[in-house]
JSON list of C-alpha atoms in Angstrom, two decimals:
[
{"chain": "H", "resi": 244, "resn": "MET", "atom": "CA", "xyz": [79.76, 122.97, 94.71]},
{"chain": "H", "resi": 245, "resn": "SER", "atom": "CA", "xyz": [80.29, 119.94, 96.75]},
{"chain": "H", "resi": 246, "resn": "GLY", "atom": "CA", "xyz": [83.62, 118.57, 97.63]},
{"chain": "H", "resi": 247, "resn": "THR", "atom": "CA", "xyz": [83.81, 115.88, 95.07]},
{"chain": "H", "resi": 248, "resn": "VAL", "atom": "CA", "xyz": [83.11, 118.16, 92.36]},
{"chain": "H", "resi": 249, "resn": "ARG", "atom": "CA", "xyz": [85.58, 120.37, 93.30]},
{"chain": "H", "resi": 250, "resn": "CYS", "atom": "CA", "xyz": [88.16, 117.92, 94.07]},
{"chain": "H", "resi": 251, "resn": "ARG", "atom": "CA", "xyz": [87.82, 116.46, 90.42]},
{"chain": "H", "resi": 252, "resn": "THR", "atom": "CA", "xyz": [87.58, 119.91, 88.90]},
{"chain": "H", "resi": 253, "resn": "ARG", "atom": "CA", "xyz": [90.59, 121.61, 90.34]},
{"chain": "H", "resi": 254, "resn": "PRO", "atom": "CA", "xyz": [93.33, 119.40, 88.74]},
{"chain": "H", "resi": 255, "resn": "GLN", "atom": "CA", "xyz": [91.61, 119.44, 85.38]},
{"chain": "H", "resi": 256, "resn": "ASN", "atom": "CA", "xyz": [91.20, 123.10, 85.77]},
{"chain": "H", "resi": 257, "resn": "ASP", "atom": "CA", "xyz": [95.15, 123.14, 86.49]},
{"chain": "H", "resi": 258, "resn": "VAL", "atom": "CA", "xyz": [95.88, 120.86, 83.46]},
{"chain": "H", "resi": 259, "resn": "TRP", "atom": "CA", "xyz": [94.14, 123.53, 81.28]},
{"chain": "H", "resi": 260, "resn": "THR", "atom": "CA", "xyz": [95.73, 126.59, 82.62]},
{"chain": "H", "resi": 261, "resn": "THR", "atom": "CA", "xyz": [99.14, 125.11, 82.08]},
{"chain": "H", "resi": 262, "resn": "GLY", "atom": "CA", "xyz": [98.32, 124.59, 78.51]},
{"chain": "H", "resi": 263, "resn": "ASP", "atom": "CA", "xyz": [97.71, 121.18, 78.32]},
{"chain": "H", "resi": 264, "resn": "ARG", "atom": "CA", "xyz": [94.80, 119.26, 77.07]},
{"chain": "H", "resi": 265, "resn": "ILE", "atom": "CA", "xyz": [93.17, 116.09, 78.00]},
{"chain": "H", "resi": 266, "resn": "LEU", "atom": "CA", "xyz": [91.08, 114.46, 75.70]},
{"chain": "H", "resi": 267, "resn": "ARG", "atom": "CA", "xyz": [88.55, 111.54, 77.14]},
{"chain": "H", "resi": 268, "resn": "PHE", "atom": "CA", "xyz": [87.09, 108.29, 75.21]},
{"chain": "H", "resi": 269, "resn": "PRO", "atom": "CA", "xyz": [85.06, 105.62, 76.75]},
{"chain": "H", "resi": 270, "resn": "ALA", "atom": "CA", "xyz": [86.34, 102.06, 76.01]},
{"chain": "H", "resi": 271, "resn": "TRP", "atom": "CA", "xyz": [83.29, 101.32, 74.23]},
{"chain": "H", "resi": 272, "resn": "LEU", "atom": "CA", "xyz": [83.87, 103.90, 71.78]},
{"chain": "H", "resi": 273, "resn": "VAL", "atom": "CA", "xyz": [87.51, 103.01, 71.25]},
{"chain": "H", "resi": 274, "resn": "ARG", "atom": "CA", "xyz": [86.51, 99.44, 70.48]},
{"chain": "H", "resi": 275, "resn": "ALA", "atom": "CA", "xyz": [83.30, 100.34, 68.52]},
{"chain": "H", "resi": 276, "resn": "HIS", "atom": "CA", "xyz": [84.75, 103.40, 66.49]},
{"chain": "H", "resi": 277, "resn": "PRO", "atom": "CA", "xyz": [88.67, 103.20, 66.42]},
{"chain": "H", "resi": 278, "resn": "ASP", "atom": "CA", "xyz": [88.78, 105.28, 63.18]},
{"chain": "H", "resi": 279, "resn": "GLU", "atom": "CA", "xyz": [86.68, 108.12, 64.64]},
{"chain": "H", "resi": 280, "resn": "VAL", "atom": "CA", "xyz": [88.80, 108.26, 67.93]},
{"chain": "H", "resi": 281, "resn": "ALA", "atom": "CA", "xyz": [92.08, 108.34, 65.60]},
{"chain": "H", "resi": 282, "resn": "ALA", "atom": "CA", "xyz": [90.59, 111.10, 63.80]},
{"chain": "H", "resi": 283, "resn": "THR", "atom": "CA", "xyz": [89.63, 113.32, 66.84]},
{"chain": "H", "resi": 284, "resn": "LEU", "atom": "CA", "xyz": [93.35, 112.55, 67.77]},
{"chain": "H", "resi": 285, "resn": "ARG", "atom": "CA", "xyz": [94.97, 113.49, 64.69]},
{"chain": "H", "resi": 286, "resn": "ARG", "atom": "CA", "xyz": [92.64, 116.91, 64.96]},
{"chain": "H", "resi": 287, "resn": "ALA", "atom": "CA", "xyz": [93.91, 117.78, 68.44]},
{"chain": "H", "resi": 288, "resn": "LEU", "atom": "CA", "xyz": [97.45, 116.74, 67.68]},
{"chain": "H", "resi": 289, "resn": "HIS", "atom": "CA", "xyz": [97.38, 118.94, 64.60]},
{"chain": "H", "resi": 290, "resn": "ALA", "atom": "CA", "xyz": [95.41, 122.01, 66.39]},
{"chain": "H", "resi": 291, "resn": "ALA", "atom": "CA", "xyz": [98.32, 121.90, 69.16]},
{"chain": "H", "resi": 292, "resn": "GLY", "atom": "CA", "xyz": [100.80, 122.40, 66.54]},
{"chain": "H", "resi": 293, "resn": "TRP", "atom": "CA", "xyz": [102.20, 118.76, 65.68]},
{"chain": "H", "resi": 294, "resn": "ARG", "atom": "CA", "xyz": [102.89, 117.81, 62.15]},
{"chain": "H", "resi": 295, "resn": "ARG", "atom": "CA", "xyz": [103.32, 114.71, 60.67]},
{"chain": "H", "resi": 296, "resn": "GLU", "atom": "CA", "xyz": [106.92, 114.16, 59.49]},
{"chain": "H", "resi": 297, "resn": "GLU", "atom": "CA", "xyz": [107.17, 112.94, 55.91]}
]
């Protein structure tokens, strides 16, 4: 494994092992399909235990 890949992978793995999650969305997707991005965010929050206050 190259040093560059190892340098990028280690912090991501450290985040995952502490229980946090990172979602990545390219700018074009946010601009072109904001509803899709919002739906993914809602699913991720729901999966993490967040609930909408009513």
